[in-house]
XYZ file of C-alpha atoms in Angstrom:
614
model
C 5.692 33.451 -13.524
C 3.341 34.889 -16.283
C 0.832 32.870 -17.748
C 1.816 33.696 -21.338
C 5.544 32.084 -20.184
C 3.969 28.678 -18.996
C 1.854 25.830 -20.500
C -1.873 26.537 -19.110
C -3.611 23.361 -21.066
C -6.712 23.338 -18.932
C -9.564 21.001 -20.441
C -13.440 21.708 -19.959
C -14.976 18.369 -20.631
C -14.055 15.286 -17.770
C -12.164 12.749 -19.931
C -14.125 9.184 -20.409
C -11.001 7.560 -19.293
C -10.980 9.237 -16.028
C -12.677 7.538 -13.139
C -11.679 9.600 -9.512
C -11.533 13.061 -8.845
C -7.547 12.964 -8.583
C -7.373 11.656 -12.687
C -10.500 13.633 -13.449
C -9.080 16.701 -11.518
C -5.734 15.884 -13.147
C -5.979 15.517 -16.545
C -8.888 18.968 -16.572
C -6.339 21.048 -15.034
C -3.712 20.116 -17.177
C -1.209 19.344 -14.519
C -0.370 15.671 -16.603
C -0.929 13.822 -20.000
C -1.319 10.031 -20.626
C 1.643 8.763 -22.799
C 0.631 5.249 -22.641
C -1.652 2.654 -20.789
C -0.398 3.604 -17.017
C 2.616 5.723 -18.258
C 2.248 9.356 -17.528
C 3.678 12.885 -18.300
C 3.991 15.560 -15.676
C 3.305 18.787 -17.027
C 4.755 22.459 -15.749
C 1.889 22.752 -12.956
C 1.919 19.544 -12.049
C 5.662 18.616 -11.648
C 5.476 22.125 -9.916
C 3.201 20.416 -6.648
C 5.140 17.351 -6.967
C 8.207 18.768 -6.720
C 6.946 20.097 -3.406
C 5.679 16.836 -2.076
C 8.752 15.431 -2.908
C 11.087 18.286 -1.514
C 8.533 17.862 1.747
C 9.341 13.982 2.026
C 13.148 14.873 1.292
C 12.993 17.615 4.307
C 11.864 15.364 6.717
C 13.965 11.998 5.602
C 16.978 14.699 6.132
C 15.828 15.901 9.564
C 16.214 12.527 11.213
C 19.749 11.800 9.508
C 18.974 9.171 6.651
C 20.975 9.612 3.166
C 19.805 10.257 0.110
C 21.488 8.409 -2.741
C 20.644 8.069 -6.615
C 21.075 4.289 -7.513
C 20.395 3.467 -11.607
C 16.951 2.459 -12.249
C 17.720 -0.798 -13.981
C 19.908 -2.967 -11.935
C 21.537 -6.423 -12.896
C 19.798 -9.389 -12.501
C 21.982 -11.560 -9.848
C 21.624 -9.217 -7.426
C 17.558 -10.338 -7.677
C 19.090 -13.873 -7.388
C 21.114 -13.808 -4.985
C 17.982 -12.341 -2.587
C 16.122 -15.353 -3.801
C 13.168 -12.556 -5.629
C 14.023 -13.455 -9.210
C 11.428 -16.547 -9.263
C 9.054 -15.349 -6.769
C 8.306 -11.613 -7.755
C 6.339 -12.904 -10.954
C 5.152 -11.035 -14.000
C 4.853 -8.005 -12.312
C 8.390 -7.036 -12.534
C 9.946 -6.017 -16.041
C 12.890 -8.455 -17.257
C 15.007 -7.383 -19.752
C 18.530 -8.015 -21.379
C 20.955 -5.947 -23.068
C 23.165 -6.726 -26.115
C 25.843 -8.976 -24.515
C 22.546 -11.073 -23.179
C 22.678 -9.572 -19.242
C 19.567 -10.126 -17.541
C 18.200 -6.439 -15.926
C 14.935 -5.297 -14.045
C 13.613 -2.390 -14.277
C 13.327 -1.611 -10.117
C 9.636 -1.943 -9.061
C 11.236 -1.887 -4.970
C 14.902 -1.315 -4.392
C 16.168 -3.937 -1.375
C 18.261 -5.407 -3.612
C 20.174 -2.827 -5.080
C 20.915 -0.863 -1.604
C 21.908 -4.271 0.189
C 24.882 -4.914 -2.554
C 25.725 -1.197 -2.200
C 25.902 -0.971 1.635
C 27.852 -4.544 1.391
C 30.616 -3.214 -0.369
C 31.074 -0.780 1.971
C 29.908 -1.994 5.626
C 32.912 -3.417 7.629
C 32.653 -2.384 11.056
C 29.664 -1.433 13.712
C 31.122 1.807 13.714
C 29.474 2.700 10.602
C 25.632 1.565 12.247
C 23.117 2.333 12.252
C 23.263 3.866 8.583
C 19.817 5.073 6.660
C 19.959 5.330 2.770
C 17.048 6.890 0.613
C 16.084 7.490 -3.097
C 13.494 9.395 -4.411
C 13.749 7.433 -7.805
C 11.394 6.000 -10.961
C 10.220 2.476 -10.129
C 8.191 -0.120 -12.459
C 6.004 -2.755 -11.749
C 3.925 -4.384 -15.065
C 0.354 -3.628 -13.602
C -2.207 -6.330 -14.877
C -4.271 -3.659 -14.539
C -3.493 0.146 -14.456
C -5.612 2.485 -13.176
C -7.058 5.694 -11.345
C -4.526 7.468 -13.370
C -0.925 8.392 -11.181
C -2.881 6.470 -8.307
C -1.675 3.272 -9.921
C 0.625 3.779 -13.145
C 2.763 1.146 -14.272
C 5.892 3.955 -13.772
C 5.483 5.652 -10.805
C 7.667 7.579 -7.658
C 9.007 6.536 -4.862
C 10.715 7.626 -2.012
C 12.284 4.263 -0.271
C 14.690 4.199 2.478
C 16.748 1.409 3.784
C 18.268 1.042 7.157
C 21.165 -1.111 8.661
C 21.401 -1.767 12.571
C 23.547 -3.989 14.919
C 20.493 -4.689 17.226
C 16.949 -4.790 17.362
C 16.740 -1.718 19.480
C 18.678 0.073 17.367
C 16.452 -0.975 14.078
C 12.900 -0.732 16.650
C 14.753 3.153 17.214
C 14.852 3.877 13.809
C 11.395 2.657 12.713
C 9.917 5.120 15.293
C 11.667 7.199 13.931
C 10.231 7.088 10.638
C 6.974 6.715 11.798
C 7.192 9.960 13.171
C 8.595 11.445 10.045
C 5.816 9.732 8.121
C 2.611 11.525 10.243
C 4.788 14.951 9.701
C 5.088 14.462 6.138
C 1.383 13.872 5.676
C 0.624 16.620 8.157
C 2.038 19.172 5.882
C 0.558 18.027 2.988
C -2.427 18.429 4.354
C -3.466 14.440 4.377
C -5.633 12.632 6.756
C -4.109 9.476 7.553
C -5.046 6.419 9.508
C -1.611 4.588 10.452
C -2.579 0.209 10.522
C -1.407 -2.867 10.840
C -0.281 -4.623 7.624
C 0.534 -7.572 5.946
C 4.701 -7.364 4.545
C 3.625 -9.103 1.503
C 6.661 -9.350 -0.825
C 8.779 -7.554 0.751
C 9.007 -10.272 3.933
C 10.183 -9.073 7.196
C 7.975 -8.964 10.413
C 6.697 -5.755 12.354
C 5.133 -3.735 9.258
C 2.524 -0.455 9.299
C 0.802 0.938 5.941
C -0.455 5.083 6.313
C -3.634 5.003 4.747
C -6.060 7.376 3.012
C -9.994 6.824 3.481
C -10.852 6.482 -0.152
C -14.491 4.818 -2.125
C -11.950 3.448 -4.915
C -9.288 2.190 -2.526
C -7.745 -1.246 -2.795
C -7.826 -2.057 0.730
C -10.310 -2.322 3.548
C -9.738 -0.897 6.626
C -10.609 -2.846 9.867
C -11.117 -0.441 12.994
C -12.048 -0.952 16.800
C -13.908 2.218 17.635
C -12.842 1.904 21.624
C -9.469 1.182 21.551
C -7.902 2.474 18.240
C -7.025 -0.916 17.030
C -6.570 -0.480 13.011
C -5.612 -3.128 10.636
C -5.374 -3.564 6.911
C -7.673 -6.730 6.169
C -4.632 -8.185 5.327
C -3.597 -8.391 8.198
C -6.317 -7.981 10.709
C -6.912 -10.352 13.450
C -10.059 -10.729 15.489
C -11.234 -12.288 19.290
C -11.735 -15.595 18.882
C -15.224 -16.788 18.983
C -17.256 -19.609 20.271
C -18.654 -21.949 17.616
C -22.531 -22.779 18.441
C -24.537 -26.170 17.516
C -27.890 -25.964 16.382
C -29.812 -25.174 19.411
C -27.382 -22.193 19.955
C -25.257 -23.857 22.998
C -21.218 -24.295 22.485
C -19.897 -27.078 20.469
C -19.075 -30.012 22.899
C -16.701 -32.914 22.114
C -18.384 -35.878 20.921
C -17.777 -39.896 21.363
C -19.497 -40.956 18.024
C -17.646 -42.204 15.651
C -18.073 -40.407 11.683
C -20.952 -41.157 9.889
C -20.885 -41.605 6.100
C -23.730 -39.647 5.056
C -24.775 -39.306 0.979
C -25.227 -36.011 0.148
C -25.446 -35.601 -3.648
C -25.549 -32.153 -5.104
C -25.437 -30.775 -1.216
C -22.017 -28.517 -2.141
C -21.770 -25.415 -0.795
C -22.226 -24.150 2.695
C -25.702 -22.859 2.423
C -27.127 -26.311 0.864
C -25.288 -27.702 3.952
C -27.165 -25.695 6.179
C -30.717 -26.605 4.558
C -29.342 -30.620 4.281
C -28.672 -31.189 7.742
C -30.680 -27.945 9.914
C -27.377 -27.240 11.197
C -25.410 -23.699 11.380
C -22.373 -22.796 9.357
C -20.335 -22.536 12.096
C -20.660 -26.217 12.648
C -19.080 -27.418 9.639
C -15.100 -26.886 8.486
C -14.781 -26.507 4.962
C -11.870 -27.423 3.483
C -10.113 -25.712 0.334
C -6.928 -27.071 -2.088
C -4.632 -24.230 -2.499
C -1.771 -23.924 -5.327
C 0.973 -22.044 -3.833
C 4.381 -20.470 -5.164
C 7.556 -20.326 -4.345
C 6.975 -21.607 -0.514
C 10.098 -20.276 1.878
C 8.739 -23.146 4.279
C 10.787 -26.047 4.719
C 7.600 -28.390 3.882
C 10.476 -31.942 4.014
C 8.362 -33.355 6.820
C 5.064 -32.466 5.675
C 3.044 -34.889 3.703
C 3.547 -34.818 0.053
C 5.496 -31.310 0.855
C 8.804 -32.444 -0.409
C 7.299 -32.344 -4.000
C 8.869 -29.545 -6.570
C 11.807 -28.950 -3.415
C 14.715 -26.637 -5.226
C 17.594 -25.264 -3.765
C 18.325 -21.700 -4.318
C 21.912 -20.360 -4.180
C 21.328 -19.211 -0.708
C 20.575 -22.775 0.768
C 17.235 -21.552 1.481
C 14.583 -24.039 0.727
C 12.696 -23.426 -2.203
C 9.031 -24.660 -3.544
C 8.037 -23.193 -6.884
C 4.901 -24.948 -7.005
C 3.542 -27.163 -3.981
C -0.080 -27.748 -2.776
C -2.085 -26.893 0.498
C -5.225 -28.431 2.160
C -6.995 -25.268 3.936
C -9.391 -25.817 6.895
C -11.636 -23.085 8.066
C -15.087 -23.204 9.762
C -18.182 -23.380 7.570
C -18.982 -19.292 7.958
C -15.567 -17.699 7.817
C -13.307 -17.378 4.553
C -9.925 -18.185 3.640
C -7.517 -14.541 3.819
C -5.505 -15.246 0.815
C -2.635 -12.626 1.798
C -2.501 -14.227 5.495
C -2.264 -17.331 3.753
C 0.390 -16.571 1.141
C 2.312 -14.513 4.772
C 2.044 -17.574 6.799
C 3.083 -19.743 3.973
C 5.991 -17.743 2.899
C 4.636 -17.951 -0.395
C 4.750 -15.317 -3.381
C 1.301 -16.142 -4.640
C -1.622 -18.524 -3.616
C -4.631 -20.164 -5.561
C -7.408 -22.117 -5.695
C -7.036 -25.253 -7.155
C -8.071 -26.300 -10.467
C -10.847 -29.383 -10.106
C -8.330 -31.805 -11.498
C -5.616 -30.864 -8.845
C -8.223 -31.099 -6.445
C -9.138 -34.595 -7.307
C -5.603 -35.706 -7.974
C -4.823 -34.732 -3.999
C -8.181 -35.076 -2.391
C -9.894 -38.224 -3.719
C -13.409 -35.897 -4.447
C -14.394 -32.926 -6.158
C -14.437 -29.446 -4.798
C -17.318 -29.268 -1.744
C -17.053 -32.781 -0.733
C -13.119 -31.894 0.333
C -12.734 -33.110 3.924
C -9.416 -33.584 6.159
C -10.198 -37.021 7.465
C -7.432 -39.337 5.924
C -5.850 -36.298 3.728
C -2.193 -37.786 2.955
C -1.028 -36.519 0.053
C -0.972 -32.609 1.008
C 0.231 -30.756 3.885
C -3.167 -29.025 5.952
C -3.139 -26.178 7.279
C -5.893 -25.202 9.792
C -7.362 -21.678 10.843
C -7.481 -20.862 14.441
C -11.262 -21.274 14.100
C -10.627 -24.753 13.772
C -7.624 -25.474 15.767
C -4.777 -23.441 17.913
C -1.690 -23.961 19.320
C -0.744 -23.827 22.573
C 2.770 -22.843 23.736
C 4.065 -26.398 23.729
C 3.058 -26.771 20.112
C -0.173 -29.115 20.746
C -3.558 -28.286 18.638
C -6.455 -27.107 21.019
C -9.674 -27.908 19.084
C -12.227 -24.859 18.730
C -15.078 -26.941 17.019
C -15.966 -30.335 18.070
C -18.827 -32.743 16.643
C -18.579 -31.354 12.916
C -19.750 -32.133 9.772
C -16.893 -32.038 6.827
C -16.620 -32.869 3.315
C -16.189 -37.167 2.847
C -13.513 -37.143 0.499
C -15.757 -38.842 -2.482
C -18.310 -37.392 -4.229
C -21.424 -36.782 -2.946
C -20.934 -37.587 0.829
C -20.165 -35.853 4.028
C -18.684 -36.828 7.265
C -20.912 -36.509 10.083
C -19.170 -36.332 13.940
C -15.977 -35.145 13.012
C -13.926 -34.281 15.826
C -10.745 -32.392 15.087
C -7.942 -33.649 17.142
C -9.329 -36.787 16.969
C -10.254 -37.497 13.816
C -7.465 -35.573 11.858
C -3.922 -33.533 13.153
C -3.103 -30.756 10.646
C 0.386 -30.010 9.579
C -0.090 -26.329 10.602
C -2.296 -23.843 12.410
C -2.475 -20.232 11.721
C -4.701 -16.926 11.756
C -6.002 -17.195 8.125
C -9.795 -15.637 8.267
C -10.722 -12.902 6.968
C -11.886 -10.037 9.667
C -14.860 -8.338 8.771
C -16.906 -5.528 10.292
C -18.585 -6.656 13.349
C -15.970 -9.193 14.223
C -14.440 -8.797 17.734
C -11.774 -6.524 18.229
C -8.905 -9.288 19.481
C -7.845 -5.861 22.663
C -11.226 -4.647 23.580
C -14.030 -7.027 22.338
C -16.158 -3.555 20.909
C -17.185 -4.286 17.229
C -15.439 -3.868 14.395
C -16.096 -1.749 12.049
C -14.512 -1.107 7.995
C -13.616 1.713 5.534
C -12.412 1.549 1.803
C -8.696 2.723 2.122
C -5.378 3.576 -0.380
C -1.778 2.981 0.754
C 0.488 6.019 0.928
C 3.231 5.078 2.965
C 4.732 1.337 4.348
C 7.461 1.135 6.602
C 8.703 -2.823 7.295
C 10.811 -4.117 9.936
C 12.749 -6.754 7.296
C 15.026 -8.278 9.432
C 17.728 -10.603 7.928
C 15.350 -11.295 4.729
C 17.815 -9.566 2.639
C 20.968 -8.950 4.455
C 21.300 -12.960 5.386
C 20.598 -14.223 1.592
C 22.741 -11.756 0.057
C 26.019 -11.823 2.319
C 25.999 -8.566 4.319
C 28.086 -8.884 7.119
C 30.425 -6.338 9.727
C 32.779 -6.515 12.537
C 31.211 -6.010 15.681
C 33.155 -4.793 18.996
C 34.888 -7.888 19.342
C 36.155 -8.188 16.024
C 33.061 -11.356 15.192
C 31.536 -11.298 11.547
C 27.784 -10.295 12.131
C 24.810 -9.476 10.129
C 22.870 -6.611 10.160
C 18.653 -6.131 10.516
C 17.377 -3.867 7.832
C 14.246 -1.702 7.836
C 12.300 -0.320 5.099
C 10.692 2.776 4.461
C 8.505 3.567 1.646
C 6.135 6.471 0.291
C 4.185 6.740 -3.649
C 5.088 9.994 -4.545
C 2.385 10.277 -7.164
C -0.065 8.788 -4.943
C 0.676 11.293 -1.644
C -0.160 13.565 -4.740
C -3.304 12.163 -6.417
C -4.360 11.396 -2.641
C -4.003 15.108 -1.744
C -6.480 15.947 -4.721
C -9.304 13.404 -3.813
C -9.248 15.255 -0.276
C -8.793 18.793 -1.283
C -11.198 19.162 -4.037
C -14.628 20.823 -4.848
C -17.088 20.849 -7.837
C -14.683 23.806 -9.585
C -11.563 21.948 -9.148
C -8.773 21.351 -6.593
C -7.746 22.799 -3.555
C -4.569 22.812 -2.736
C -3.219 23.206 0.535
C -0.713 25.710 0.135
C 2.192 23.302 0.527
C 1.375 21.711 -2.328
C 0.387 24.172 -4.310
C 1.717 24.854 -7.523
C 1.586 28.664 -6.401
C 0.621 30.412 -3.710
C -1.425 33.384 -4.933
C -2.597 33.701 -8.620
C -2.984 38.120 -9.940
C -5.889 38.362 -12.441
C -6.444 41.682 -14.020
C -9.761 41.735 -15.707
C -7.689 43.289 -18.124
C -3.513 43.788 -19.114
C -3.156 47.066 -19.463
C -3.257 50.353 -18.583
C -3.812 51.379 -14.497
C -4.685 47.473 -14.354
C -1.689 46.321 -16.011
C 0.743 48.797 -13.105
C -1.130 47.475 -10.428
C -1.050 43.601 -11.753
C 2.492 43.933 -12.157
C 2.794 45.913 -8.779
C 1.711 43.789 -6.250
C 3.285 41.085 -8.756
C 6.673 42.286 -8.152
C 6.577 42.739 -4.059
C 4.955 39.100 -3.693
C 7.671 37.628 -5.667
C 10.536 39.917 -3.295
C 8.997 38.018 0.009
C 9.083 34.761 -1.539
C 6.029 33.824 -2.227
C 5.217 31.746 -5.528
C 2.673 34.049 -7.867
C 1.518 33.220 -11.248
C -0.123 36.550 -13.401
C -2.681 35.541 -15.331
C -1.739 38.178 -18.460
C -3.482 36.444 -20.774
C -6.086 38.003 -23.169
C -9.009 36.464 -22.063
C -11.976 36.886 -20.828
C -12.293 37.538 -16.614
C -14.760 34.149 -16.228
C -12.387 31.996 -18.306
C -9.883 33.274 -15.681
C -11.248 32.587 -12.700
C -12.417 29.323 -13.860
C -9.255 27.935 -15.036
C -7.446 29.222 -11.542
C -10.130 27.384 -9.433
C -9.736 24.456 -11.886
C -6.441 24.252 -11.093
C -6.666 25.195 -7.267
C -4.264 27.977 -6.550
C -4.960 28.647 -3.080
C -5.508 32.920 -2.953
C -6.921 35.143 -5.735
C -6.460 38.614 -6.226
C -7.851 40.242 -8.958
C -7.174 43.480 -10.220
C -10.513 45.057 -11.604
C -11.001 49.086 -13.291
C -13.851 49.698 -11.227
C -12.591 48.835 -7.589
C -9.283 50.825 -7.772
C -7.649 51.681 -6.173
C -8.603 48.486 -4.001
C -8.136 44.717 -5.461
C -10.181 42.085 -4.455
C -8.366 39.176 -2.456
C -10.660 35.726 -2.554
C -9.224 32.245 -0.572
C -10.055 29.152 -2.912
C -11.543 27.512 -0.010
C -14.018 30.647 0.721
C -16.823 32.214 -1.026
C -16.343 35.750 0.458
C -14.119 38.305 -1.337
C -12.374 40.982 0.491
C -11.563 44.557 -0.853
C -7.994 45.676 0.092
C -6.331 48.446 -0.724
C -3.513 47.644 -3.762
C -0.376 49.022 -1.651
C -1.482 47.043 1.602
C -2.256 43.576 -0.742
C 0.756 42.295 -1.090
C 1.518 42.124 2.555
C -1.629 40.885 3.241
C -1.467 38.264 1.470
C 2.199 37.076 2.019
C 0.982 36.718 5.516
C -1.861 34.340 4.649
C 0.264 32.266 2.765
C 3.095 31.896 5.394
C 0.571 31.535 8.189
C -1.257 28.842 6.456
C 2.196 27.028 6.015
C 3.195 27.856 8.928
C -0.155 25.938 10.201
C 0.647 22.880 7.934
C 4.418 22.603 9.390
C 3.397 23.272 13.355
């Protein structure tokens, strides 16, 4: 390709939109264009090195067997029904209706649409396991858009759904994928730390996020240095610890009975601390939570049978219900835990007047002695559970909120004093916490999903009738995985690690070519040799752009490292009949003789994929 038969729209200045290297890079090397607040336009260059991290993702789905399909982007609204996702995905996903008034979304995630297809076709074992992919346009209604392609409202995906008769067979498939996942990101030249990870609203159980270290990135990263232990923080779990009184020793069970004491003003944990010249981690604080659309069957919990609905499934449904949350004095509340081990879309903090209304007393002065009208759920810092179901205490002689204002309960002892609905792993791990394997220290890093692969289980198969035959002719339902990976974001992430203070680099699988000609001027002996070495590149395959534009040299070789193509040869009067061959990555320029260059640098470029596919 010629530059004079492509769109070069290369900008100088960084745009004030632009945050992160991947937009800044982005947008100055002309590789997209913002349409609209998170809606973007690929341009030739850049749809060029996406079509290669998409062909790469597409190589390696097909090497382990899975499908590719093309399902429509908007898909009727009962299927999202039917799963039971219509109330709880909220605002996030785009509702519309056509002109006979059918409800649509716009897909942000596709488990609905590939369970109805693979139910009107499943009827026997024999057709399990079976994989199905897309590589397809998705939506979600960002609050917030961002970071340019890193988080558009329309974005890339590749998704892939898979249907077993067995747990092994599903457990076989996720490795499986797992596999394919570090190879993908391998030869795109991405460093990626594979951890633990909440499911979110997707459901399901065993689930793993790829991750890219990143200073913007929306998660944090927990990570045992010994033992390899890595965890989103949504997820993360930690040693348990022992709670100390205030002369340092472990909490011990105490035979007082509470004591009222008045407290005014004395709200958060740190007055509490100065009141009574005691440590955090003798007190339990206790929060109200609002939560949505609870999965739980909350009949037998107190005041959890408010707002019950039915769903067509059966499934018990709680579009709005309320939660008392116990956790000791130092820790906090880990709102995605809490919303996982909830079943809950969405969780949040009470408003004062809900507090009141369900509580007796005002936020701080919350306690769970003689809570009734709310279910409470306790952290494992508080309480745990032992195999027959019975609460273990882990702090003993506290101090709690009084449930009125302005007083605290003195000699609370849990077990004792109050027996929660629940227990659960709801902290949030931070660095320095215990790692739960190995006991070495935590530590964190700033982190951005690439890739998610979910073990999901009946979630979706069960709720929307997906059934088969097994070998005894029995109706059965199948487990489902899923298998997802942000096309646009495996992009912009490959930017924000391949990048210098000229531009990107690409590695060359990515690249939107492999080897860029500059003659310091078209024409003449410059012009043969351009067009030369131009011609036997292109006849071994390799992907060359000539720069034959009428421009000066520097403006050249400043738009080419702008936009990161990965070898440089440029074709100068003086140095013929040698051409100088430069590596983005390098400062050092080689002289090679014209008739040997092309060969030479074929060979670079196939070793160095060569390198990235090994």
């Amino acid at each position: 390709m010629k530059t004079s038969e492509t769109l070069i729209a290369t900008l100088r200045e960084i745009p004030a939109e632009a945050v992160i290297a991947s937009h800044q890079l982005m947008l100055r090397a002309g590789l997209i264009r913002k349409l609209g607040n998170g809606l973007f336009t690929y341009f030739p260059l850049g749809l060029k090195a996406f079509r290669k991290v998409e062909n790469i993702i597409r190589e390696e789905m097909d090497a382990i067997g899975a499908l590719e399909c093309k399902p429509s982007v908007v898909v009727p609204g009962e299927l999202w029904r039917e799963s039971g996702r219509w109330e709880t995905m909220g605002a996030g996903m785009l509702r519309v209706k056509n002109r006979v008034d059918q409800e649509l979304v716009v897909s942000p995630t596709a488990e609905e649409a590939f369970t109805a297809l693979v139910r009107d076709e499943l009827e026997s074992y024999k057709q399990l396991p079976l994989t199905l992919y897309q590589i397809n346009t998705k939506y979600r209604d960002e609050i917030r858009p961002r970071y340019g392609v890193m988080r558009g409202r329309e974005f890339t995906m590749k998704d892939a759904y898979s249907f077993h008769t067995s747990e092994e067979s599903l457990d076989k498939t996720y490795l499986a994928m797992e596999a394919a996942y570090k190879r993908i990101f391998k030869r795109l030249g991405l460093s990626v730390i594979p951890v633990s990870a909440d499911s979110g609203a997707m459901g399901g159980s065993g689930s793993e996020e790829f991750m890219v270290e990143s200073a913007v990135g929306d998660d944090t990263l927990i990570l045992c240095p010994k033992c390899g232990y890595a965890a989103n923080t949504e997820k993360a779990s930690c040693a348990l610890d022992v709670a100390l009184d205030k002369n340092g020793n472990a909490q011990q069970a105490t035979t007082e009975s509470i004591e009222k004491v008045p407290c005014p003003g004395v709200e958060t944990i740190a007055q509490m601390e100065e009141f009574f010249k005691m440590p955090a981690t003798q007190f339990i604080k206790v929060l109200i939570y609002k939560v949505y659309n609870s999965e739980l069957d909350l009949r037998s919990a107190p005041g959890g049978n408010n707002f019950k609905r039915e769903v067509e499934t059966g499934v018990p449904y709680y579009p709005e219900s309320f939660f008392a949350v116990a956790i000791r004095g130092d820790l906090d509340v880990n709102e995605a835990k809490l919303a996982a081990t909830l079943k809950a879309s969405e969780v949040e903090l009470a408003c004062e007047d809900d507090v009141i209304r369900f509580s007796g007393a005002p936020h701080g002065f919350v306690g769970p002695v003689g809570l009734t009208k709310l279910p409470l759920l306790v952290d494992f810092s508080v309480m745990t559970i032992e195999q027959d179901g019975s609460f273990v205490s882990q702090l003993h002689d506290t101090v709690t909120g009084g449930g009125i204002a302005d007083v605290d309960n003195l000699h609370v002892e849990p077990g004792r004093d109050f027996t929660p609905f629940m227990a659960a792993d709801i902290r949030t791990v931070v660095a320095g916490d215990k790692c739960p394997h190995c006991g070495a220290e935590f530590y964190s890093k700033k982190g951005n999903e690439l890739g998610h692969i979910f073990k999901l289980g009946y979630k979706y198969s069960k709720s929307m009738n997906v059934s088969f035959l097994d070998e005894n002719g029995k109706q059965q339902i199948p487990l489902m995985g899923c298998y997802g990976i942000g096309v646009d974001r495996a992009l912009a992430s490959i930017i924000e690690e391949h990048h210098d203070k000229d531009g990107i680099c690409w590695p060359m699988s990515a690249a939107p070519y492999h080897v860029v000609i500059i003659p310091v001027k078209y024409d003449g002996q410059m012009k043969e040799v351009a067009d030369k070495i131009y011609a036997e590149l292109k006849k071994q395959g390799i992907e060359v752009l000539l720069d034959d534009r009428n421009e000066r040299p520097g403006v050249k070789f400043k738009d080419m490292d702008l936009i990161g193509i990965p070898v440089r040869i440029v074709v100068g009067e003086k140095n013929l009949p040698n051409v100088e061959v430069k590596l983005r990555t390098e400062s050092q320029v080689e002289l090679v003789s014209a008739d040997s260059a092309a060969e030479k640098v074929a060979r670079i470029v196939k070793d160095a994929i060569s390198e990235l596919n090994a």
